[in-house]
Protein backbone atom coordinates (compact mmCIF):
# COMPACT_ATOMS: atom_id res chain seq x y z
CA UNK A 1 0.00 0.00 0.00
CA UNK A 2 1.91 3.04 -1.18
CA UNK A 3 -0.78 5.60 -1.96
CA UNK A 4 -1.09 8.89 -0.12
CA UNK A 5 -3.54 7.43 2.34
CA UNK A 6 -1.94 4.05 2.80
CA UNK A 7 -0.54 5.03 6.18
CA UNK A 8 -4.04 5.65 7.53
CA UNK A 9 -4.31 1.99 8.43
CA UNK A 10 -0.98 2.18 10.27
CA UNK A 11 -2.13 5.11 12.42
CA UNK A 12 -5.59 3.77 13.19
CA UNK A 13 -7.90 6.68 13.95
CA UNK A 14 -10.13 6.27 16.99
CA UNK A 15 -13.16 4.36 15.82
CA UNK A 16 -16.52 4.21 17.45
CA UNK A 17 -19.63 2.33 16.30
CA UNK A 18 -22.47 4.86 16.56
CA UNK A 19 -25.15 2.46 15.38
CA UNK A 20 -25.32 -0.84 13.49
CA UNK A 21 -22.93 -0.31 10.55
CA UNK A 22 -22.18 3.36 11.36
CA UNK A 23 -18.49 3.91 12.13
CA UNK A 24 -17.18 7.24 13.45
CA UNK A 25 -13.53 7.90 12.63
CA UNK A 26 -12.61 10.87 14.81
CA UNK A 27 -10.18 13.30 13.17
CA UNK A 28 -9.73 11.01 10.16
CA UNK A 29 -9.65 13.96 7.69
CA UNK A 30 -7.27 16.14 9.73
CA UNK A 31 -4.10 15.09 7.88
CA UNK A 32 -5.76 16.24 4.64
CA UNK A 33 -7.63 19.38 5.77
CA UNK A 34 -5.47 21.78 3.74
CA UNK A 35 -5.79 20.06 0.37
CA UNK A 36 -9.44 19.23 0.95
CA UNK A 37 -10.37 22.84 1.79
CA UNK A 38 -8.37 24.14 -1.18
CA UNK A 39 -10.17 21.71 -3.51
CA UNK A 40 -13.49 22.75 -1.98
CA UNK A 41 -12.73 26.41 -2.81
CA UNK A 42 -12.02 25.50 -6.44
CA UNK A 43 -15.31 23.61 -6.68
CA UNK A 44 -17.26 26.52 -5.18
CA UNK A 45 -15.61 28.91 -7.66
CA UNK A 46 -17.12 27.00 -10.62
CA UNK A 47 -20.30 25.71 -8.93
CA UNK A 48 -21.21 28.29 -6.27
CA UNK A 49 -23.07 27.33 -3.10
CA UNK A 50 -26.79 27.97 -3.42
CA UNK A 51 -29.83 27.47 -1.19
CA UNK A 52 -32.14 25.13 -3.06
CA UNK A 53 -35.91 24.90 -2.81
CA UNK A 54 -37.72 21.83 -1.55
CA UNK A 55 -40.62 20.28 -3.48
CA UNK A 56 -42.86 21.73 -0.75
CA UNK A 57 -41.72 25.23 -1.63
CA UNK A 58 -39.39 26.02 1.27
CA UNK A 59 -35.88 27.34 0.76
CA UNK A 60 -33.29 25.23 2.56
CA UNK A 61 -31.19 27.00 5.20
CA UNK A 62 -28.18 24.91 4.16
CA UNK A 63 -26.36 26.07 1.01
CA UNK A 64 -25.20 23.28 -1.30
CA UNK A 65 -23.04 22.42 -4.26
CA UNK A 66 -21.72 19.15 -5.70
CA UNK A 67 -18.85 17.55 -7.50
CA UNK A 68 -18.59 14.27 -9.35
CA UNK A 69 -20.53 12.53 -12.11
CA UNK A 70 -23.83 13.38 -10.45
CA UNK A 71 -25.01 16.02 -8.01
CA UNK A 72 -27.96 16.00 -5.64
CA UNK A 73 -30.51 18.70 -6.43
CA UNK A 74 -33.95 19.69 -5.24
CA UNK A 75 -36.53 22.07 -6.68
CA UNK A 76 -40.30 22.27 -6.95
CA UNK A 77 -40.36 19.11 -9.09
CA UNK A 78 -38.56 16.92 -6.53
CA UNK A 79 -35.26 15.48 -5.29
CA UNK A 80 -32.89 13.81 -7.75
CA UNK A 81 -29.33 13.38 -8.97
CA UNK A 82 -28.38 15.32 -12.08
CA UNK A 83 -25.16 15.25 -14.12
CA UNK A 84 -25.46 19.01 -14.64
CA UNK A 85 -25.56 21.97 -12.31
CA UNK A 86 -28.97 23.57 -12.94
CA UNK A 87 -27.51 27.04 -12.30
CA UNK A 88 -24.86 26.85 -15.04
CA UNK A 89 -26.30 24.06 -17.17
CA UNK A 90 -22.79 22.55 -17.19
CA UNK A 91 -21.57 19.29 -15.65
CA UNK A 92 -20.68 19.49 -11.95
CA UNK A 93 -16.93 19.93 -11.31
CA UNK A 94 -15.02 16.66 -11.36
CA UNK A 95 -14.46 14.97 -8.02
CA UNK A 96 -10.90 15.81 -6.92
CA UNK A 97 -8.66 12.78 -6.45
CA UNK A 98 -8.03 13.81 -2.84
CA UNK A 99 -11.80 13.65 -2.15
CA UNK A 100 -12.20 10.21 -3.70
CA UNK A 101 -9.10 8.85 -1.96
CA UNK A 102 -10.22 10.17 1.41
CA UNK A 103 -13.70 8.67 1.02
CA UNK A 104 -12.43 5.31 -0.22
CA UNK A 105 -9.85 5.13 2.53
CA UNK A 106 -12.46 5.84 5.22
CA UNK A 107 -14.91 3.36 3.65
CA UNK A 108 -12.21 0.69 3.64
CA UNK A 109 -11.57 1.48 7.30
CA UNK A 110 -15.29 1.10 7.96
CA UNK A 111 -15.48 -2.27 6.23
CA UNK A 112 -16.43 -1.25 2.68
CA UNK A 113 -13.32 -2.00 0.58
CA UNK A 114 -15.24 -1.80 -2.73
CA UNK A 115 -16.82 1.62 -2.26
CA UNK A 116 -16.14 4.05 -5.13
CA UNK A 117 -18.12 7.29 -4.85
CA UNK A 118 -19.45 8.96 -8.00
CA UNK A 119 -21.12 11.91 -6.27
CA UNK A 120 -20.19 14.31 -3.50
CA UNK A 121 -22.79 16.64 -2.02
CA UNK A 122 -21.21 19.58 -0.22
CA UNK A 123 -23.28 21.29 2.45
CA UNK A 124 -22.44 24.70 3.89
CA UNK A 125 -23.99 25.62 7.24
CA UNK A 126 -23.81 29.17 8.47
CA UNK A 127 -25.00 30.01 11.99
CA UNK A 128 -28.75 29.37 12.16
CA UNK A 129 -28.77 26.74 9.39
CA UNK A 130 -30.13 23.29 10.13
CA UNK A 131 -31.17 20.07 8.40
CA UNK A 132 -34.30 18.41 9.66
CA UNK A 133 -34.64 14.67 10.19
CA UNK A 134 -34.62 12.79 6.87
CA UNK A 135 -33.47 9.62 5.11
CA UNK A 136 -31.07 9.56 2.17
CA UNK A 137 -32.85 7.41 -0.38
CA UNK A 138 -32.34 9.05 -3.76
CA UNK A 139 -29.43 6.72 -4.54
CA UNK A 140 -29.97 3.56 -6.58
CA UNK A 141 -28.32 0.93 -4.40
CA UNK A 142 -28.46 1.10 -0.61
CA UNK A 143 -25.82 -1.61 -0.19
CA UNK A 144 -23.30 1.20 -0.80
CA UNK A 145 -22.43 3.22 2.28
CA UNK A 146 -22.37 7.01 2.55
CA UNK A 147 -19.18 8.60 3.85
CA UNK A 148 -19.51 11.98 5.56
CA UNK A 149 -16.67 14.39 6.31
CA UNK A 150 -17.20 17.33 8.69
CA UNK A 151 -15.10 20.48 8.46
CA UNK A 152 -15.15 23.77 10.34
CA UNK A 153 -17.53 24.66 13.16
CA UNK A 154 -18.86 21.79 15.28
CA UNK A 155 -22.48 20.70 14.89
CA UNK A 156 -24.86 18.48 16.79
CA UNK A 157 -25.80 15.54 14.63
CA UNK A 158 -28.99 13.68 15.40
CA UNK A 159 -29.71 10.12 14.31
CA UNK A 160 -32.55 7.77 15.00
CA UNK A 161 -33.51 4.49 13.40
CA UNK A 162 -35.30 3.17 10.36
CA UNK A 163 -38.59 4.76 11.40
CA UNK A 164 -39.20 8.47 11.76
CA UNK A 165 -40.50 8.02 15.30
CA UNK A 166 -37.57 5.94 16.55
CA UNK A 167 -35.76 7.57 19.48
CA UNK A 168 -32.83 9.78 18.48
CA UNK A 169 -29.30 10.09 19.80
CA UNK A 170 -27.19 13.22 19.56
CA UNK A 171 -23.50 13.48 18.91
CA UNK A 172 -21.27 16.48 18.20
CA UNK A 173 -19.29 16.22 14.97
CA UNK A 174 -16.03 18.17 14.90
CA UNK A 175 -13.62 19.41 12.25
CA UNK A 176 -12.00 16.39 10.62
CA UNK A 177 -14.49 13.78 11.79
CA UNK A 178 -15.53 11.16 9.26
CA UNK A 179 -18.50 8.80 9.54
CA UNK A 180 -19.16 5.76 7.37
CA UNK A 181 -22.88 4.95 7.20
CA UNK A 182 -23.48 1.44 5.94
CA UNK A 183 -25.47 -1.66 6.73
CA UNK A 184 -28.72 -1.05 8.63
CA UNK A 185 -27.72 2.55 9.45
CA UNK A 186 -27.70 3.43 5.76
CA UNK A 187 -31.40 4.21 5.89
CA UNK A 188 -31.56 5.67 9.38
CA UNK A 189 -33.22 9.03 9.90
CA UNK A 190 -30.72 11.78 10.67
CA UNK A 191 -30.34 15.54 10.80
CA UNK A 192 -28.29 18.50 12.04
CA UNK A 193 -29.48 20.83 14.80
CA UNK A 194 -29.34 24.61 14.28
CA UNK A 195 -25.68 25.62 13.92
CA UNK A 196 -24.45 27.81 16.75
CA UNK A 197 -22.42 30.90 15.99
CA UNK A 198 -18.67 30.59 16.23
CA UNK A 199 -15.42 31.14 14.44
CA UNK A 200 -13.22 28.37 13.07
CA UNK A 201 -9.57 28.95 12.20
CA UNK A 202 -9.89 27.21 8.80
CA UNK A 203 -13.45 27.95 7.72
CA UNK A 204 -14.54 31.09 9.56
CA UNK A 205 -18.21 31.24 10.57
CA UNK A 206 -19.20 28.07 8.75
CA UNK A 207 -19.40 24.31 8.83
CA UNK A 208 -18.94 22.24 5.69
CA UNK A 209 -20.06 18.66 5.29
CA UNK A 210 -19.04 16.47 2.39
CA UNK A 211 -21.14 13.36 1.77
CA UNK A 212 -19.71 10.83 -0.64
CA UNK A 213 -22.23 8.66 -2.36
CA UNK A 214 -22.58 6.09 -5.07
CA UNK A 215 -25.63 7.65 -6.67
CA UNK A 216 -25.76 5.94 -10.09
C1 LIG B 1 -26.87 8.64 8.08
N1 LIG B 1 -25.89 15.75 5.83
O1 LIG B 1 -26.36 15.66 3.20
S1 LIG B 1 -23.74 14.09 7.57
C2 LIG B 1 -27.07 14.94 3.93
O2 LIG B 1 -23.93 17.14 8.30
C3 LIG B 1 -26.88 15.00 5.39
O3 LIG B 1 -24.62 17.91 6.43
C4 LIG B 1 -25.67 16.01 7.22
O4 LIG B 1 -27.62 14.40 6.09
C5 LIG B 1 -24.65 17.08 7.33
O5 LIG B 1 -27.91 14.14 3.51
C6 LIG B 1 -25.31 14.80 7.96
C7 LIG B 1 -23.95 12.49 8.24
C8 LIG B 1 -24.80 11.57 7.45
C9 LIG B 1 -24.87 11.65 6.08
C10 LIG B 1 -25.61 10.73 5.38
C11 LIG B 1 -26.27 9.71 6.04
C12 LIG B 1 -25.46 10.59 8.10
C13 LIG B 1 -26.20 9.66 7.43
C14 LIG B 1 -26.99 8.73 5.35
C15 LIG B 1 -27.62 7.72 6.03
C16 LIG B 1 -27.57 7.68 7.40
FE1 LIG C 1 -28.71 12.95 4.88
PDB file of C-alpha atoms and ligand atoms in Angstrom:
ATOM      1  CA  UNK A   1       0.000   0.000   0.000  1.00  0.00           C
ATOM      2  CA  UNK A   2       1.907   3.044  -1.180  1.00  0.00           C
ATOM      3  CA  UNK A   3      -0.782   5.597  -1.961  1.00  0.00           C
ATOM      4  CA  UNK A   4      -1.088   8.887  -0.122  1.00  0.00           C
ATOM      5  CA  UNK A   5      -3.539   7.431   2.343  1.00  0.00           C
ATOM      6  CA  UNK A   6      -1.944   4.048   2.799  1.00  0.00           C
ATOM      7  CA  UNK A   7      -0.544   5.031   6.176  1.00  0.00           C
ATOM      8  CA  UNK A   8      -4.040   5.646   7.532  1.00  0.00           C
ATOM      9  CA  UNK A   9      -4.308   1.992   8.427  1.00  0.00           C
ATOM     10  CA  UNK A  10      -0.982   2.184  10.269  1.00  0.00           C
ATOM     11  CA  UNK A  11      -2.132   5.110  12.415  1.00  0.00           C
ATOM     12  CA  UNK A  12      -5.585   3.767  13.190  1.00  0.00           C
ATOM     13  CA  UNK A  13      -7.896   6.677  13.952  1.00  0.00           C
ATOM     14  CA  UNK A  14     -10.130   6.272  16.988  1.00  0.00           C
ATOM     15  CA  UNK A  15     -13.162   4.365  15.816  1.00  0.00           C
ATOM     16  CA  UNK A  16     -16.518   4.206  17.453  1.00  0.00           C
ATOM     17  CA  UNK A  17     -19.625   2.333  16.303  1.00  0.00           C
ATOM     18  CA  UNK A  18     -22.473   4.860  16.563  1.00  0.00           C
ATOM     19  CA  UNK A  19     -25.154   2.456  15.376  1.00  0.00           C
ATOM     20  CA  UNK A  20     -25.317  -0.842  13.494  1.00  0.00           C
ATOM     21  CA  UNK A  21     -22.933  -0.314  10.548  1.00  0.00           C
ATOM     22  CA  UNK A  22     -22.178   3.357  11.364  1.00  0.00           C
ATOM     23  CA  UNK A  23     -18.494   3.912  12.133  1.00  0.00           C
ATOM     24  CA  UNK A  24     -17.183   7.238  13.453  1.00  0.00           C
ATOM     25  CA  UNK A  25     -13.530   7.902  12.628  1.00  0.00           C
ATOM     26  CA  UNK A  26     -12.613  10.873  14.813  1.00  0.00           C
ATOM     27  CA  UNK A  27     -10.184  13.301  13.165  1.00  0.00           C
ATOM     28  CA  UNK A  28      -9.731  11.013  10.165  1.00  0.00           C
ATOM     29  CA  UNK A  29      -9.648  13.957   7.694  1.00  0.00           C
ATOM     30  CA  UNK A  30      -7.270  16.136   9.730  1.00  0.00           C
ATOM     31  CA  UNK A  31      -4.102  15.088   7.880  1.00  0.00           C
ATOM     32  CA  UNK A  32      -5.758  16.241   4.637  1.00  0.00           C
ATOM     33  CA  UNK A  33      -7.626  19.383   5.768  1.00  0.00           C
ATOM     34  CA  UNK A  34      -5.470  21.778   3.738  1.00  0.00           C
ATOM     35  CA  UNK A  35      -5.787  20.063   0.366  1.00  0.00           C
ATOM     36  CA  UNK A  36      -9.438  19.235   0.946  1.00  0.00           C
ATOM     37  CA  UNK A  37     -10.368  22.839   1.786  1.00  0.00           C
ATOM     38  CA  UNK A  38      -8.367  24.143  -1.182  1.00  0.00           C
ATOM     39  CA  UNK A  39     -10.169  21.714  -3.509  1.00  0.00           C
ATOM     40  CA  UNK A  40     -13.492  22.755  -1.982  1.00  0.00           C
ATOM     41  CA  UNK A  41     -12.735  26.410  -2.806  1.00  0.00           C
ATOM     42  CA  UNK A  42     -12.018  25.496  -6.437  1.00  0.00           C
ATOM     43  CA  UNK A  43     -15.312  23.615  -6.682  1.00  0.00           C
ATOM     44  CA  UNK A  44     -17.261  26.515  -5.180  1.00  0.00           C
ATOM     45  CA  UNK A  45     -15.607  28.908  -7.656  1.00  0.00           C
ATOM     46  CA  UNK A  46     -17.122  26.997 -10.617  1.00  0.00           C
ATOM     47  CA  UNK A  47     -20.299  25.712  -8.934  1.00  0.00           C
ATOM     48  CA  UNK A  48     -21.208  28.290  -6.267  1.00  0.00           C
ATOM     49  CA  UNK A  49     -23.072  27.326  -3.104  1.00  0.00           C
ATOM     50  CA  UNK A  50     -26.791  27.969  -3.416  1.00  0.00           C
ATOM     51  CA  UNK A  51     -29.827  27.468  -1.194  1.00  0.00           C
ATOM     52  CA  UNK A  52     -32.145  25.131  -3.061  1.00  0.00           C
ATOM     53  CA  UNK A  53     -35.907  24.904  -2.809  1.00  0.00           C
ATOM     54  CA  UNK A  54     -37.720  21.832  -1.552  1.00  0.00           C
ATOM     55  CA  UNK A  55     -40.621  20.282  -3.477  1.00  0.00           C
ATOM     56  CA  UNK A  56     -42.856  21.727  -0.749  1.00  0.00           C
ATOM     57  CA  UNK A  57     -41.724  25.233  -1.629  1.00  0.00           C
ATOM     58  CA  UNK A  58     -39.393  26.020   1.265  1.00  0.00           C
ATOM     59  CA  UNK A  59     -35.884  27.342   0.761  1.00  0.00           C
ATOM     60  CA  UNK A  60     -33.291  25.226   2.559  1.00  0.00           C
ATOM     61  CA  UNK A  61     -31.188  27.000   5.195  1.00  0.00           C
ATOM     62  CA  UNK A  62     -28.175  24.912   4.156  1.00  0.00           C
ATOM     63  CA  UNK A  63     -26.357  26.072   1.006  1.00  0.00           C
ATOM     64  CA  UNK A  64     -25.201  23.275  -1.300  1.00  0.00           C
ATOM     65  CA  UNK A  65     -23.040  22.424  -4.258  1.00  0.00           C
ATOM     66  CA  UNK A  66     -21.725  19.151  -5.698  1.00  0.00           C
ATOM     67  CA  UNK A  67     -18.850  17.550  -7.497  1.00  0.00           C
ATOM     68  CA  UNK A  68     -18.586  14.274  -9.353  1.00  0.00           C
ATOM     69  CA  UNK A  69     -20.528  12.526 -12.111  1.00  0.00           C
ATOM     70  CA  UNK A  70     -23.827  13.377 -10.454  1.00  0.00           C
ATOM     71  CA  UNK A  71     -25.012  16.024  -8.012  1.00  0.00           C
ATOM     72  CA  UNK A  72     -27.964  16.004  -5.639  1.00  0.00           C
ATOM     73  CA  UNK A  73     -30.510  18.695  -6.430  1.00  0.00           C
ATOM     74  CA  UNK A  74     -33.955  19.691  -5.243  1.00  0.00           C
ATOM     75  CA  UNK A  75     -36.527  22.070  -6.685  1.00  0.00           C
ATOM     76  CA  UNK A  76     -40.300  22.265  -6.954  1.00  0.00           C
ATOM     77  CA  UNK A  77     -40.364  19.108  -9.087  1.00  0.00           C
ATOM     78  CA  UNK A  78     -38.557  16.920  -6.527  1.00  0.00           C
ATOM     79  CA  UNK A  79     -35.256  15.478  -5.293  1.00  0.00           C
ATOM     80  CA  UNK A  80     -32.891  13.811  -7.746  1.00  0.00           C
ATOM     81  CA  UNK A  81     -29.332  13.378  -8.969  1.00  0.00           C
ATOM     82  CA  UNK A  82     -28.375  15.320 -12.080  1.00  0.00           C
ATOM     83  CA  UNK A  83     -25.159  15.249 -14.122  1.00  0.00           C
ATOM     84  CA  UNK A  84     -25.463  19.006 -14.644  1.00  0.00           C
ATOM     85  CA  UNK A  85     -25.555  21.974 -12.312  1.00  0.00           C
ATOM     86  CA  UNK A  86     -28.974  23.569 -12.940  1.00  0.00           C
ATOM     87  CA  UNK A  87     -27.508  27.042 -12.303  1.00  0.00           C
ATOM     88  CA  UNK A  88     -24.858  26.852 -15.044  1.00  0.00           C
ATOM     89  CA  UNK A  89     -26.304  24.063 -17.168  1.00  0.00           C
ATOM     90  CA  UNK A  90     -22.793  22.554 -17.187  1.00  0.00           C
ATOM     91  CA  UNK A  91     -21.570  19.291 -15.650  1.00  0.00           C
ATOM     92  CA  UNK A  92     -20.681  19.493 -11.952  1.00  0.00           C
ATOM     93  CA  UNK A  93     -16.934  19.934 -11.312  1.00  0.00           C
ATOM     94  CA  UNK A  94     -15.015  16.656 -11.358  1.00  0.00           C
ATOM     95  CA  UNK A  95     -14.463  14.965  -8.024  1.00  0.00           C
ATOM     96  CA  UNK A  96     -10.899  15.815  -6.919  1.00  0.00           C
ATOM     97  CA  UNK A  97      -8.660  12.775  -6.446  1.00  0.00           C
ATOM     98  CA  UNK A  98      -8.026  13.808  -2.842  1.00  0.00           C
ATOM     99  CA  UNK A  99     -11.799  13.649  -2.155  1.00  0.00           C
ATOM    100  CA  UNK A 100     -12.204  10.211  -3.705  1.00  0.00           C
ATOM    101  CA  UNK A 101      -9.103   8.853  -1.961  1.00  0.00           C
ATOM    102  CA  UNK A 102     -10.224  10.171   1.411  1.00  0.00           C
ATOM    103  CA  UNK A 103     -13.705   8.674   1.017  1.00  0.00           C
ATOM    104  CA  UNK A 104     -12.431   5.312  -0.216  1.00  0.00           C
ATOM    105  CA  UNK A 105      -9.847   5.126   2.533  1.00  0.00           C
ATOM    106  CA  UNK A 106     -12.462   5.836   5.221  1.00  0.00           C
ATOM    107  CA  UNK A 107     -14.908   3.362   3.646  1.00  0.00           C
ATOM    108  CA  UNK A 108     -12.213   0.687   3.640  1.00  0.00           C
ATOM    109  CA  UNK A 109     -11.567   1.484   7.297  1.00  0.00           C
ATOM    110  CA  UNK A 110     -15.287   1.099   7.958  1.00  0.00           C
ATOM    111  CA  UNK A 111     -15.479  -2.271   6.231  1.00  0.00           C
ATOM    112  CA  UNK A 112     -16.428  -1.252   2.678  1.00  0.00           C
ATOM    113  CA  UNK A 113     -13.318  -1.996   0.576  1.00  0.00           C
ATOM    114  CA  UNK A 114     -15.240  -1.805  -2.726  1.00  0.00           C
ATOM    115  CA  UNK A 115     -16.825   1.621  -2.258  1.00  0.00           C
ATOM    116  CA  UNK A 116     -16.143   4.046  -5.132  1.00  0.00           C
ATOM    117  CA  UNK A 117     -18.119   7.292  -4.849  1.00  0.00           C
ATOM    118  CA  UNK A 118     -19.446   8.956  -8.003  1.00  0.00           C
ATOM    119  CA  UNK A 119     -21.121  11.910  -6.272  1.00  0.00           C
ATOM    120  CA  UNK A 120     -20.194  14.309  -3.502  1.00  0.00           C
ATOM    121  CA  UNK A 121     -22.791  16.640  -2.018  1.00  0.00           C
ATOM    122  CA  UNK A 122     -21.206  19.582  -0.221  1.00  0.00           C
ATOM    123  CA  UNK A 123     -23.279  21.287   2.452  1.00  0.00           C
ATOM    124  CA  UNK A 124     -22.440  24.702   3.893  1.00  0.00           C
ATOM    125  CA  UNK A 125     -23.995  25.621   7.242  1.00  0.00           C
ATOM    126  CA  UNK A 126     -23.814  29.167   8.473  1.00  0.00           C
ATOM    127  CA  UNK A 127     -25.005  30.010  11.991  1.00  0.00           C
ATOM    128  CA  UNK A 128     -28.754  29.370  12.157  1.00  0.00           C
ATOM    129  CA  UNK A 129     -28.765  26.737   9.395  1.00  0.00           C
ATOM    130  CA  UNK A 130     -30.126  23.285  10.132  1.00  0.00           C
ATOM    131  CA  UNK A 131     -31.173  20.073   8.405  1.00  0.00           C
ATOM    132  CA  UNK A 132     -34.302  18.409   9.659  1.00  0.00           C
ATOM    133  CA  UNK A 133     -34.642  14.665  10.193  1.00  0.00           C
ATOM    134  CA  UNK A 134     -34.618  12.788   6.874  1.00  0.00           C
ATOM    135  CA  UNK A 135     -33.469   9.621   5.112  1.00  0.00           C
ATOM    136  CA  UNK A 136     -31.068   9.557   2.170  1.00  0.00           C
ATOM    137  CA  UNK A 137     -32.848   7.414  -0.379  1.00  0.00           C
ATOM    138  CA  UNK A 138     -32.342   9.052  -3.760  1.00  0.00           C
ATOM    139  CA  UNK A 139     -29.431   6.716  -4.544  1.00  0.00           C
ATOM    140  CA  UNK A 140     -29.974   3.562  -6.582  1.00  0.00           C
ATOM    141  CA  UNK A 141     -28.323   0.933  -4.398  1.00  0.00           C
ATOM    142  CA  UNK A 142     -28.456   1.101  -0.611  1.00  0.00           C
ATOM    143  CA  UNK A 143     -25.819  -1.609  -0.185  1.00  0.00           C
ATOM    144  CA  UNK A 144     -23.304   1.197  -0.804  1.00  0.00           C
ATOM    145  CA  UNK A 145     -22.427   3.216   2.281  1.00  0.00           C
ATOM    146  CA  UNK A 146     -22.374   7.007   2.548  1.00  0.00           C
ATOM    147  CA  UNK A 147     -19.185   8.600   3.851  1.00  0.00           C
ATOM    148  CA  UNK A 148     -19.510  11.980   5.564  1.00  0.00           C
ATOM    149  CA  UNK A 149     -16.672  14.391   6.309  1.00  0.00           C
ATOM    150  CA  UNK A 150     -17.203  17.328   8.688  1.00  0.00           C
ATOM    151  CA  UNK A 151     -15.096  20.483   8.456  1.00  0.00           C
ATOM    152  CA  UNK A 152     -15.146  23.772  10.341  1.00  0.00           C
ATOM    153  CA  UNK A 153     -17.528  24.655  13.163  1.00  0.00           C
ATOM    154  CA  UNK A 154     -18.862  21.788  15.278  1.00  0.00           C
ATOM    155  CA  UNK A 155     -22.476  20.699  14.892  1.00  0.00           C
ATOM    156  CA  UNK A 156     -24.856  18.475  16.793  1.00  0.00           C
ATOM    157  CA  UNK A 157     -25.796  15.538  14.631  1.00  0.00           C
ATOM    158  CA  UNK A 158     -28.992  13.680  15.400  1.00  0.00           C
ATOM    159  CA  UNK A 159     -29.711  10.121  14.308  1.00  0.00           C
ATOM    160  CA  UNK A 160     -32.553   7.772  14.999  1.00  0.00           C
ATOM    161  CA  UNK A 161     -33.507   4.489  13.400  1.00  0.00           C
ATOM    162  CA  UNK A 162     -35.296   3.168  10.358  1.00  0.00           C
ATOM    163  CA  UNK A 163     -38.592   4.756  11.398  1.00  0.00           C
ATOM    164  CA  UNK A 164     -39.198   8.473  11.760  1.00  0.00           C
ATOM    165  CA  UNK A 165     -40.503   8.016  15.302  1.00  0.00           C
ATOM    166  CA  UNK A 166     -37.572   5.941  16.552  1.00  0.00           C
ATOM    167  CA  UNK A 167     -35.759   7.570  19.480  1.00  0.00           C
ATOM    168  CA  UNK A 168     -32.832   9.785  18.476  1.00  0.00           C
ATOM    169  CA  UNK A 169     -29.300  10.094  19.800  1.00  0.00           C
ATOM    170  CA  UNK A 170     -27.192  13.222  19.556  1.00  0.00           C
ATOM    171  CA  UNK A 171     -23.496  13.476  18.907  1.00  0.00           C
ATOM    172  CA  UNK A 172     -21.273  16.479  18.202  1.00  0.00           C
ATOM    173  CA  UNK A 173     -19.285  16.219  14.968  1.00  0.00           C
ATOM    174  CA  UNK A 174     -16.028  18.169  14.895  1.00  0.00           C
ATOM    175  CA  UNK A 175     -13.615  19.414  12.252  1.00  0.00           C
ATOM    176  CA  UNK A 176     -11.997  16.392  10.617  1.00  0.00           C
ATOM    177  CA  UNK A 177     -14.489  13.782  11.792  1.00  0.00           C
ATOM    178  CA  UNK A 178     -15.532  11.164   9.255  1.00  0.00           C
ATOM    179  CA  UNK A 179     -18.504   8.803   9.543  1.00  0.00           C
ATOM    180  CA  UNK A 180     -19.161   5.759   7.375  1.00  0.00           C
ATOM    181  CA  UNK A 181     -22.876   4.953   7.203  1.00  0.00           C
ATOM    182  CA  UNK A 182     -23.476   1.437   5.936  1.00  0.00           C
ATOM    183  CA  UNK A 183     -25.467  -1.660   6.733  1.00  0.00           C
ATOM    184  CA  UNK A 184     -28.720  -1.048   8.626  1.00  0.00           C
ATOM    185  CA  UNK A 185     -27.716   2.549   9.451  1.00  0.00           C
ATOM    186  CA  UNK A 186     -27.698   3.435   5.757  1.00  0.00           C
ATOM    187  CA  UNK A 187     -31.400   4.213   5.886  1.00  0.00           C
ATOM    188  CA  UNK A 188     -31.565   5.671   9.381  1.00  0.00           C
ATOM    189  CA  UNK A 189     -33.219   9.027   9.903  1.00  0.00           C
ATOM    190  CA  UNK A 190     -30.723  11.780  10.670  1.00  0.00           C
ATOM    191  CA  UNK A 191     -30.341  15.543  10.800  1.00  0.00           C
ATOM    192  CA  UNK A 192     -28.294  18.500  12.040  1.00  0.00           C
ATOM    193  CA  UNK A 193     -29.480  20.833  14.803  1.00  0.00           C
ATOM    194  CA  UNK A 194     -29.342  24.613  14.276  1.00  0.00           C
ATOM    195  CA  UNK A 195     -25.681  25.625  13.920  1.00  0.00           C
ATOM    196  CA  UNK A 196     -24.451  27.808  16.751  1.00  0.00           C
ATOM    197  CA  UNK A 197     -22.423  30.901  15.985  1.00  0.00           C
ATOM    198  CA  UNK A 198     -18.668  30.586  16.234  1.00  0.00           C
ATOM    199  CA  UNK A 199     -15.421  31.143  14.440  1.00  0.00           C
ATOM    200  CA  UNK A 200     -13.223  28.370  13.073  1.00  0.00           C
ATOM    201  CA  UNK A 201      -9.573  28.950  12.204  1.00  0.00           C
ATOM    202  CA  UNK A 202      -9.887  27.209   8.800  1.00  0.00           C
ATOM    203  CA  UNK A 203     -13.454  27.945   7.719  1.00  0.00           C
ATOM    204  CA  UNK A 204     -14.540  31.094   9.565  1.00  0.00           C
ATOM    205  CA  UNK A 205     -18.206  31.240  10.571  1.00  0.00           C
ATOM    206  CA  UNK A 206     -19.204  28.071   8.753  1.00  0.00           C
ATOM    207  CA  UNK A 207     -19.398  24.307   8.826  1.00  0.00           C
ATOM    208  CA  UNK A 208     -18.938  22.236   5.687  1.00  0.00           C
ATOM    209  CA  UNK A 209     -20.055  18.662   5.293  1.00  0.00           C
ATOM    210  CA  UNK A 210     -19.035  16.468   2.393  1.00  0.00           C
ATOM    211  CA  UNK A 211     -21.137  13.363   1.770  1.00  0.00           C
ATOM    212  CA  UNK A 212     -19.709  10.829  -0.635  1.00  0.00           C
ATOM    213  CA  UNK A 213     -22.234   8.660  -2.365  1.00  0.00           C
ATOM    214  CA  UNK A 214     -22.577   6.087  -5.073  1.00  0.00           C
ATOM    215  CA  UNK A 215     -25.633   7.647  -6.670  1.00  0.00           C
ATOM    216  CA  UNK A 216     -25.759   5.940 -10.090  1.00  0.00           C
TER     217      UNK A 216
HETATM  218  C1  LIG B   1     -26.865   8.638   8.075  1.00  0.00           C
HETATM  219  N1  LIG B   1     -25.893  15.754   5.827  1.00  0.00           N
HETATM  220  O1  LIG B   1     -26.364  15.660   3.203  1.00  0.00           O
HETATM  221  S1  LIG B   1     -23.743  14.091   7.567  1.00  0.00           S
HETATM  222  C2  LIG B   1     -27.070  14.937   3.930  1.00  0.00           C
HETATM  223  O2  LIG B   1     -23.930  17.138   8.295  1.00  0.00           O
HETATM  224  C3  LIG B   1     -26.882  15.004   5.387  1.00  0.00           C
HETATM  225  O3  LIG B   1     -24.615  17.907   6.428  1.00  0.00           O
HETATM  226  C4  LIG B   1     -25.667  16.005   7.215  1.00  0.00           C
HETATM  227  O4  LIG B   1     -27.616  14.399   6.095  1.00  0.00           O
HETATM  228  C5  LIG B   1     -24.651  17.078   7.328  1.00  0.00           C
HETATM  229  O5  LIG B   1     -27.907  14.144   3.510  1.00  0.00           O
HETATM  230  C6  LIG B   1     -25.306  14.795   7.964  1.00  0.00           C
HETATM  231  C7  LIG B   1     -23.951  12.488   8.244  1.00  0.00           C
HETATM  232  C8  LIG B   1     -24.800  11.570   7.449  1.00  0.00           C
HETATM  233  C9  LIG B   1     -24.869  11.648   6.083  1.00  0.00           C
HETATM  234  C10 LIG B   1     -25.610  10.727   5.384  1.00  0.00           C
HETATM  235  C11 LIG B   1     -26.269   9.715   6.042  1.00  0.00           C
HETATM  236  C12 LIG B   1     -25.464  10.589   8.096  1.00  0.00           C
HETATM  237  C13 LIG B   1     -26.201   9.656   7.425  1.00  0.00           C
HETATM  238  C14 LIG B   1     -26.992   8.734   5.347  1.00  0.00           C
HETATM  239  C15 LIG B   1     -27.618   7.724   6.032  1.00  0.00           C
HETATM  240  C16 LIG B   1     -27.566   7.681   7.397  1.00  0.00           C
HETATM  241 FE1  LIG B   2     -28.705  12.946   4.882  1.00  0.00          FE
END
